[in-house]
mmCIF file of C-alpha atoms in Angstrom:
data_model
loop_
_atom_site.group_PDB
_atom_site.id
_atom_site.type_symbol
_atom_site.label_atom_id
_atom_site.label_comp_id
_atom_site.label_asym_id
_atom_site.label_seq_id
_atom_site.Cartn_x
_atom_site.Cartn_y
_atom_site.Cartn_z
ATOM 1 C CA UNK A 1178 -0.354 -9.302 -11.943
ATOM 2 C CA UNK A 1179 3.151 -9.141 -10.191
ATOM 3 C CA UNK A 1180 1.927 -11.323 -7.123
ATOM 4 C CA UNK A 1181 0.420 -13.996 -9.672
ATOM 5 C CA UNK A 1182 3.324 -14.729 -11.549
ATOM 6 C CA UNK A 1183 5.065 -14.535 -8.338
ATOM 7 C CA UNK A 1184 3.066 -17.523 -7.554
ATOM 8 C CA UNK A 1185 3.573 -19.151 -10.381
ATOM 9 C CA UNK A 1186 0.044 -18.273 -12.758
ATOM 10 C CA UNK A 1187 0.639 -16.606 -16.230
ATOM 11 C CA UNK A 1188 -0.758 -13.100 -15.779
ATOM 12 C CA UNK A 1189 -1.708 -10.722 -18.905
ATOM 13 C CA UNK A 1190 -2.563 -7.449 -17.581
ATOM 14 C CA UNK A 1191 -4.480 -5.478 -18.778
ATOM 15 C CA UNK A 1192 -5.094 -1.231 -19.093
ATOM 16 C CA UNK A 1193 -7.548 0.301 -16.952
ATOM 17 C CA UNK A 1194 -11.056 1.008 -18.106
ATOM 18 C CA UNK A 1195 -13.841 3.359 -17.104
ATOM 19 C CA UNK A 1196 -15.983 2.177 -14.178
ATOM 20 C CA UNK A 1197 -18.956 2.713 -16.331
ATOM 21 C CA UNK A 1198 -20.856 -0.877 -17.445
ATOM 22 C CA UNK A 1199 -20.685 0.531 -21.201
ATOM 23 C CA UNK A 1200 -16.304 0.006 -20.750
ATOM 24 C CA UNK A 1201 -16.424 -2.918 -18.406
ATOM 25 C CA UNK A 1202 -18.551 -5.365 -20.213
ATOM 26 C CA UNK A 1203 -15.928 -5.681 -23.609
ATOM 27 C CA UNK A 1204 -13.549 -5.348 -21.149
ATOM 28 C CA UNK A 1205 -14.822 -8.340 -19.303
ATOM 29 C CA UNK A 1206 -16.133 -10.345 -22.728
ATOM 30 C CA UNK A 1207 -12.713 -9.878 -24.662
ATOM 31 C CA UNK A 1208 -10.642 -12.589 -22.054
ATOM 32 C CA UNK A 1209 -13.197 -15.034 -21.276
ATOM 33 C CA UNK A 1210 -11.428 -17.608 -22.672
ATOM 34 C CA UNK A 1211 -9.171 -17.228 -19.894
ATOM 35 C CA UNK A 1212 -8.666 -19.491 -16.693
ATOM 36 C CA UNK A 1213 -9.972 -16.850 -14.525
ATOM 37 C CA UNK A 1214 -10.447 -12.999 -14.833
ATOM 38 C CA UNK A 1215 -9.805 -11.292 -11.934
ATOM 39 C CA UNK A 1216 -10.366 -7.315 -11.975
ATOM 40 C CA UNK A 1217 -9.583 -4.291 -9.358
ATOM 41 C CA UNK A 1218 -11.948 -1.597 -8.211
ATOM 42 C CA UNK A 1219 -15.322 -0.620 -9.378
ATOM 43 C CA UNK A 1220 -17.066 -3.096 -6.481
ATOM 44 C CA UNK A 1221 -18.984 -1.788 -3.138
ATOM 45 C CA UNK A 1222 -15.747 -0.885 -1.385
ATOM 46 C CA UNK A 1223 -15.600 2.157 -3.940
ATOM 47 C CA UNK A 1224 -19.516 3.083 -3.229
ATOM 48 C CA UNK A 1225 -20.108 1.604 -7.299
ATOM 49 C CA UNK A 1226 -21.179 -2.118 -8.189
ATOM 50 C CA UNK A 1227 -20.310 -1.672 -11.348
ATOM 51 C CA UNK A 1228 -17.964 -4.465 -12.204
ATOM 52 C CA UNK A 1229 -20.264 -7.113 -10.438
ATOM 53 C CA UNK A 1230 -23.676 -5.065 -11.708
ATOM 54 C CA UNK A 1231 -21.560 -6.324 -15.094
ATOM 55 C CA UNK A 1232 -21.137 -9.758 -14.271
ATOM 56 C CA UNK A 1233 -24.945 -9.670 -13.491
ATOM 57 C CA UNK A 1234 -25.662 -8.934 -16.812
ATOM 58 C CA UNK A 1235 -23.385 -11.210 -18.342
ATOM 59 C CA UNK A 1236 -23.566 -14.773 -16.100
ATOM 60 C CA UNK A 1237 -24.361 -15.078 -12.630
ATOM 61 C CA UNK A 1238 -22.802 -13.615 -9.279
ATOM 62 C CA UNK A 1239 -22.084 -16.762 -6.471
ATOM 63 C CA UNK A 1240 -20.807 -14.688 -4.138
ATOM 64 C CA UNK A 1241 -21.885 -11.340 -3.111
ATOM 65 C CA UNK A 1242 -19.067 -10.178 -0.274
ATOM 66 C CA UNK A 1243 -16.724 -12.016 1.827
ATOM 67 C CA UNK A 1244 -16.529 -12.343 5.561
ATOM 68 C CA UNK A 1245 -12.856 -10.970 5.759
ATOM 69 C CA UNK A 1246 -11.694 -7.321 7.139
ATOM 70 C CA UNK A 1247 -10.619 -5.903 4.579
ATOM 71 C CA UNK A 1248 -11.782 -6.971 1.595
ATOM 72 C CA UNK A 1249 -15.266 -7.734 2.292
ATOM 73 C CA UNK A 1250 -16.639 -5.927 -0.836
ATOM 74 C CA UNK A 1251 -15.083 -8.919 -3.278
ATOM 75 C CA UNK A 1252 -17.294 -10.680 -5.370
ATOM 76 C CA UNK A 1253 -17.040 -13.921 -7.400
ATOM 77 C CA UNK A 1254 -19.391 -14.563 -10.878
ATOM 78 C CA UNK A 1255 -19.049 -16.984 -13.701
ATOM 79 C CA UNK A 1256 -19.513 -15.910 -17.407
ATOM 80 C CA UNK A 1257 -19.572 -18.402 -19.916
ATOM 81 C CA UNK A 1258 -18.278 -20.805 -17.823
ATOM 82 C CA UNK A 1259 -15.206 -18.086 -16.936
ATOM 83 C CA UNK A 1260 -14.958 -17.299 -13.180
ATOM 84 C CA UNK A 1261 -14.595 -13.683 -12.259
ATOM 85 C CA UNK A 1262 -13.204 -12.303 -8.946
ATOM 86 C CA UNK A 1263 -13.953 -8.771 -8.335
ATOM 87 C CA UNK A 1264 -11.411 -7.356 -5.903
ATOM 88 C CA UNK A 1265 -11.846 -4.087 -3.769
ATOM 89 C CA UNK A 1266 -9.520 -1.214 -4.847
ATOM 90 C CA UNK A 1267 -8.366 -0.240 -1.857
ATOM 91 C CA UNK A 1268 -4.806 -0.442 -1.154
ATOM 92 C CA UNK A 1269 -5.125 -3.316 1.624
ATOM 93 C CA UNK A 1270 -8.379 -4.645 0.416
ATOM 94 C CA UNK A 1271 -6.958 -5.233 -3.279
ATOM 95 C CA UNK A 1272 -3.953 -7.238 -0.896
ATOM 96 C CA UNK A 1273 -5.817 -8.995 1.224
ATOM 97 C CA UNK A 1274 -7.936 -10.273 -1.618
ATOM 98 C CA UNK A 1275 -5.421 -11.284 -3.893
ATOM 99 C CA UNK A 1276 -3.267 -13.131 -1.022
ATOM 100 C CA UNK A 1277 -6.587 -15.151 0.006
ATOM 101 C CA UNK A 1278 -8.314 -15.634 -3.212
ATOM 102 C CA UNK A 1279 -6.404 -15.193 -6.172
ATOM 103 C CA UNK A 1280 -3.315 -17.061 -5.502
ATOM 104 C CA UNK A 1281 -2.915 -20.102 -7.927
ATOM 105 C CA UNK A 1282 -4.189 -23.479 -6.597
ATOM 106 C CA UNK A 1283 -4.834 -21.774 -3.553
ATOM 107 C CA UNK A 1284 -1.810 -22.742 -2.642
ATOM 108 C CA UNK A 1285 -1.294 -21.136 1.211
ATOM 109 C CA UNK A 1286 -2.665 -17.726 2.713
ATOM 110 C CA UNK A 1287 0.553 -15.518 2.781
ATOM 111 C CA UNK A 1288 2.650 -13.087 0.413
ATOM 112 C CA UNK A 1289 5.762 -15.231 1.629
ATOM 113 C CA UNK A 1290 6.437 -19.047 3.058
ATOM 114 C CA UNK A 1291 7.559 -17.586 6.613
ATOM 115 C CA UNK A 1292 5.659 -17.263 9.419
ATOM 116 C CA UNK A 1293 6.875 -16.319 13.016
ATOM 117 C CA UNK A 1294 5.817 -16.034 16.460
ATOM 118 C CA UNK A 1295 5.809 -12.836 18.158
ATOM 119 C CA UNK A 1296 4.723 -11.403 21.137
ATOM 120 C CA UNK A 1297 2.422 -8.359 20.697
ATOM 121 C CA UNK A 1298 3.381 -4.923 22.384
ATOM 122 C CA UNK A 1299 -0.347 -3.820 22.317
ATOM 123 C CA UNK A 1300 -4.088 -5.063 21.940
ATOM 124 C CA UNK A 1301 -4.986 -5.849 18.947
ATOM 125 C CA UNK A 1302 -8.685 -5.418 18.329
ATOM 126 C CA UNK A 1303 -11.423 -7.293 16.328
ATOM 127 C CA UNK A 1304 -14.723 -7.213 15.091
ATOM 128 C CA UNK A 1305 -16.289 -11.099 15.777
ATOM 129 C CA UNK A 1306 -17.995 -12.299 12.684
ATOM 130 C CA UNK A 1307 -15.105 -11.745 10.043
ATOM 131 C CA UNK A 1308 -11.649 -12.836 9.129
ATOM 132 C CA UNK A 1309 -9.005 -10.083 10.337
ATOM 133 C CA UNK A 1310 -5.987 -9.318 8.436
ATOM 134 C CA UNK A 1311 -4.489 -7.386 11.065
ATOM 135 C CA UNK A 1312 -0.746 -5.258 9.861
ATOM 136 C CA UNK A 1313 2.129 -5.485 12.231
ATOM 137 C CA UNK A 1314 5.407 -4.632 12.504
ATOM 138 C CA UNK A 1315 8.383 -6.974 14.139
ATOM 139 C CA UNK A 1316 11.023 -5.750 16.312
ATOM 140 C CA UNK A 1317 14.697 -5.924 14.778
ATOM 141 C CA UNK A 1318 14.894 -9.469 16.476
ATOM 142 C CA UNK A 1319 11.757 -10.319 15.485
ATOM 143 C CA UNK A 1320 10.398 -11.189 19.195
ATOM 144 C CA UNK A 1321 7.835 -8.041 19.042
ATOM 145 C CA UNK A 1322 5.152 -7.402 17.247
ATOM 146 C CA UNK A 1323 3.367 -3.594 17.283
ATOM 147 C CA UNK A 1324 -0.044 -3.444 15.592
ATOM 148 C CA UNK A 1325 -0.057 -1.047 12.962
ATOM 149 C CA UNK A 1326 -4.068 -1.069 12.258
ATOM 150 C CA UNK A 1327 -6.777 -3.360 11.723
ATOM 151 C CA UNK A 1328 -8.901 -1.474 9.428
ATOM 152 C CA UNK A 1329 -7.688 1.791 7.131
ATOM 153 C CA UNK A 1330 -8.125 -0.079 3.741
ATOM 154 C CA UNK A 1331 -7.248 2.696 1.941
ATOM 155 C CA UNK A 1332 -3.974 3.701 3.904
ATOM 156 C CA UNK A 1333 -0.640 2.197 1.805
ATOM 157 C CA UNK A 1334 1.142 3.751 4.635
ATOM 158 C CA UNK A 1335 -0.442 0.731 6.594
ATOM 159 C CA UNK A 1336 1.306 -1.579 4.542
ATOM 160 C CA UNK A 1337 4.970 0.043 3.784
ATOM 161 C CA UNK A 1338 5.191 0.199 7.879
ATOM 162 C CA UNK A 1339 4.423 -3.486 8.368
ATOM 163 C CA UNK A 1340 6.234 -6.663 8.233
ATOM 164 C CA UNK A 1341 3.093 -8.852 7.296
ATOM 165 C CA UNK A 1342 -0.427 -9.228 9.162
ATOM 166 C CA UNK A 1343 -1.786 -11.187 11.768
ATOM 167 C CA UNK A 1344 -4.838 -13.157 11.062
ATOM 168 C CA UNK A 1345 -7.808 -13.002 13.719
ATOM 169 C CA UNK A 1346 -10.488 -15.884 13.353
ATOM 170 C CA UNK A 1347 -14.166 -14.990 12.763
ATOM 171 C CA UNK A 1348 -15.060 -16.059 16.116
ATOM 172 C CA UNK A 1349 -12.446 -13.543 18.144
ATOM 173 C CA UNK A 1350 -12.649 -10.516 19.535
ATOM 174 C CA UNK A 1351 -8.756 -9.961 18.869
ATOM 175 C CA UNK A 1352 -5.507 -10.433 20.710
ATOM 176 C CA UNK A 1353 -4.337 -8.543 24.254
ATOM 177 C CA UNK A 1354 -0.911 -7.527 24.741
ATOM 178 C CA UNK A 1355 1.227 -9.850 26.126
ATOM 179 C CA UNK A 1356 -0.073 -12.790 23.522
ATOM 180 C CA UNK A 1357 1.830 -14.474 21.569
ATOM 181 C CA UNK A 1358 0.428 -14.404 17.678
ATOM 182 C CA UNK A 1359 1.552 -15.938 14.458
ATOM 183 C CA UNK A 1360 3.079 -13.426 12.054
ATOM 184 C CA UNK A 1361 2.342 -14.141 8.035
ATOM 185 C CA UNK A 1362 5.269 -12.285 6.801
ATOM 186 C CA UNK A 1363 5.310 -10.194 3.659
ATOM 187 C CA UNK A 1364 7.904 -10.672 0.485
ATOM 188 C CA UNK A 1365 7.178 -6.864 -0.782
ATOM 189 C CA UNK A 1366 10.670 -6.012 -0.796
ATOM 190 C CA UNK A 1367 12.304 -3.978 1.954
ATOM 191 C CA UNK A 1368 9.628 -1.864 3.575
ATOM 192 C CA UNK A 1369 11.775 -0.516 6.386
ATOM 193 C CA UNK A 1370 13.913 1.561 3.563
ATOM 194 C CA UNK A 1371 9.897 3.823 3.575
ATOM 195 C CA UNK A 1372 10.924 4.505 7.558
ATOM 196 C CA UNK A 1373 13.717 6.375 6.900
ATOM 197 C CA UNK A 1374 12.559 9.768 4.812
ATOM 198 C CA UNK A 1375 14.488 11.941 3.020
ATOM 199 C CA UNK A 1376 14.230 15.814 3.618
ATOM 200 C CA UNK A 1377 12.805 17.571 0.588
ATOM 201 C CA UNK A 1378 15.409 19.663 0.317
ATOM 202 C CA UNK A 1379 17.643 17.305 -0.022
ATOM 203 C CA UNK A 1380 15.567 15.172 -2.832
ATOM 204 C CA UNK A 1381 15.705 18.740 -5.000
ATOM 205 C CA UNK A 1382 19.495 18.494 -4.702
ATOM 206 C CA UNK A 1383 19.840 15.262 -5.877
ATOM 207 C CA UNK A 1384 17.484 15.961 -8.521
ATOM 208 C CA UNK A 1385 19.263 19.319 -9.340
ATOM 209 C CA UNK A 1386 22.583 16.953 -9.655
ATOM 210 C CA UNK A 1387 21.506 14.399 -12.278
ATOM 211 C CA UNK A 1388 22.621 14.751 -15.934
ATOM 212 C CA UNK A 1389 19.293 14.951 -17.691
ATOM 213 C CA UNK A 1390 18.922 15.658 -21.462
ATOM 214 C CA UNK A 1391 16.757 13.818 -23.369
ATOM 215 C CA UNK A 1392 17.107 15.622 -26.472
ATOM 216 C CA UNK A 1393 14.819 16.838 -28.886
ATOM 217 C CA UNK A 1394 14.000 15.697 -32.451
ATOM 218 C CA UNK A 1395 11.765 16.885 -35.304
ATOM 219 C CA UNK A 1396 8.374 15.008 -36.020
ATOM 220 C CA UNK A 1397 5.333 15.148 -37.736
ATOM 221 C CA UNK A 1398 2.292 16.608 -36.080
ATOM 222 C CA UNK A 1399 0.665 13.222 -36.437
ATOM 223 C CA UNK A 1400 3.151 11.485 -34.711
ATOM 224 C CA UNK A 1401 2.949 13.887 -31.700
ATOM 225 C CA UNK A 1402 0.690 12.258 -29.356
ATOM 226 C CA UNK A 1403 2.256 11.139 -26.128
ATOM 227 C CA UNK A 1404 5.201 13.619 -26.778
ATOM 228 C CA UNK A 1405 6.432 16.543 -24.556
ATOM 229 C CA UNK A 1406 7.465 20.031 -26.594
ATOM 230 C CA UNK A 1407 10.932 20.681 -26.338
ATOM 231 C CA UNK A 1408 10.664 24.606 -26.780
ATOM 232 C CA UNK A 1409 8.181 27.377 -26.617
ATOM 233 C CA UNK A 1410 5.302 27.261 -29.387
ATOM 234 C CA UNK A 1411 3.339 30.215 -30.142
ATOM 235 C CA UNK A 1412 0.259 30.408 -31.964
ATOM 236 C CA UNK A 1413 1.063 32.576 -35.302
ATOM 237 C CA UNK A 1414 -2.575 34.455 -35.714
ATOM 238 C CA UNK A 1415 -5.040 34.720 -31.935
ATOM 239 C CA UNK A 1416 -7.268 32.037 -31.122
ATOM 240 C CA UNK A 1417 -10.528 32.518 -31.687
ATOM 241 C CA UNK A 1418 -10.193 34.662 -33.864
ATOM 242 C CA UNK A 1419 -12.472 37.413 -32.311
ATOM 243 C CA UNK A 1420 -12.953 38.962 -29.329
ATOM 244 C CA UNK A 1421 -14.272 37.770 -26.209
ATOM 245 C CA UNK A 1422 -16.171 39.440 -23.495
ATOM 246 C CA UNK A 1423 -16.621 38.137 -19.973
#
């Protein structure tokens, strides 16, 4: 939802359901008089069709996978005259998707309106047949480019150590070191503060140091849900009330 209105759309997002048909299909029914209902996970790339075994039920699927890497497990159906893009919920695939597909108007391929050319420090490797979104990182003068991986969908470490991706046609095998590549830069905020770590012990310190006291207050049972107890409660009789054997 962040990336659409990014670009520009009018998101509403929505909470997560159950990937179970019997939570997906009012799920599904409730916005289609949206201009497009785009959900995340519950497609082949988590080992369920459920969200396009949905839209089965419902409309009709158009597309049943896309020739991309990753993201190949998205779908695209039409209920009631309401598209529906089923994006992957992997970490990358969910990206890729969204940056390819979902982006208002269609309006360009990348996360930001930079691109630069770089020179990569390694091969980077291919499968022919599908679009490669390949993650790279740039040198601090942005001359170099070190391939990060091509694959590991699942893997957000993949994308906090990147600078943006590298986009391999259908019809290549990939790049060898030495050529020079166009880099689709990311706009996901500063990654390279996720390449310097701090130690543990040092996060419990700072933790330790912060002046935390919420309080406490007095409420009705009913009212309790969502709340955290603010002191010890014990039960004033034992429950159940008889004895159990193992």
């Amino acid at each position: 939802a962040g990336l659409v209105a990014r670009w520009g759309g009018h998101p509403e997002a929505r909470d997560p359901v159950e990937a179970k048909p019997h939570a997906v299909r009012p799920a599904l029914q409730r916005d289609l008089t949206r201009d497009i209902i785009v959900t995340v996970g519950g497609t082949e790339a988590s080992g369920e069709s459920v969200v396009p075994g949905v839209v089965d039920t419902l409309g009709d699927r158009l597309v049943h996978g896309v020739a991309m890497a990753p993201g190949r497990a998205t779908t695209l159906g039409v209920i009631e005259e309401t598209p529906v893009l089923s994006i992957p919920g992997t970490v990358v695939g969910s990206l890729v998707a969204a940056t390819q597909l979902a982006r208002p108007g269609g309006r360009g391929n990348t996360l930001a309106d930079t691109d630069v050319e770089a020179r990569l420090d390694g091969k980077l490797a291919s499968a022919p047949g599908e679009r490669t979104f390949a993650r790279v990182a740039l040198s601090e003068d942005e001359v170099t480019a070190t391939p990060i991986a091509t694959g590991a969908a699942t893997r957000w470490s993949t994308v906090a150590s990147a600078d943006g991706w590298v986009v391999v046609p259908e019809a290549s095998e990939g790049y060898d070191a030495g050529e020079t590549v166009t880099v689709e830069r990311w706009e996901l905020g500063d990654r390279k503060q996720f390449r310097t770590l701090t130690p543990p012990d040092e996060l419990r310190d700072t933790i330790a140091g912060l002046d935390i006291d919420p309080g406490t207050e007095t409420i009705p049972l009913s009212e309790a849900r969502g709340r955290v107890l603010g002191e010890r409660l014990d039960a004033p009789l034992d429950v159940p009330g008889f004895d159990r054997a193992s």
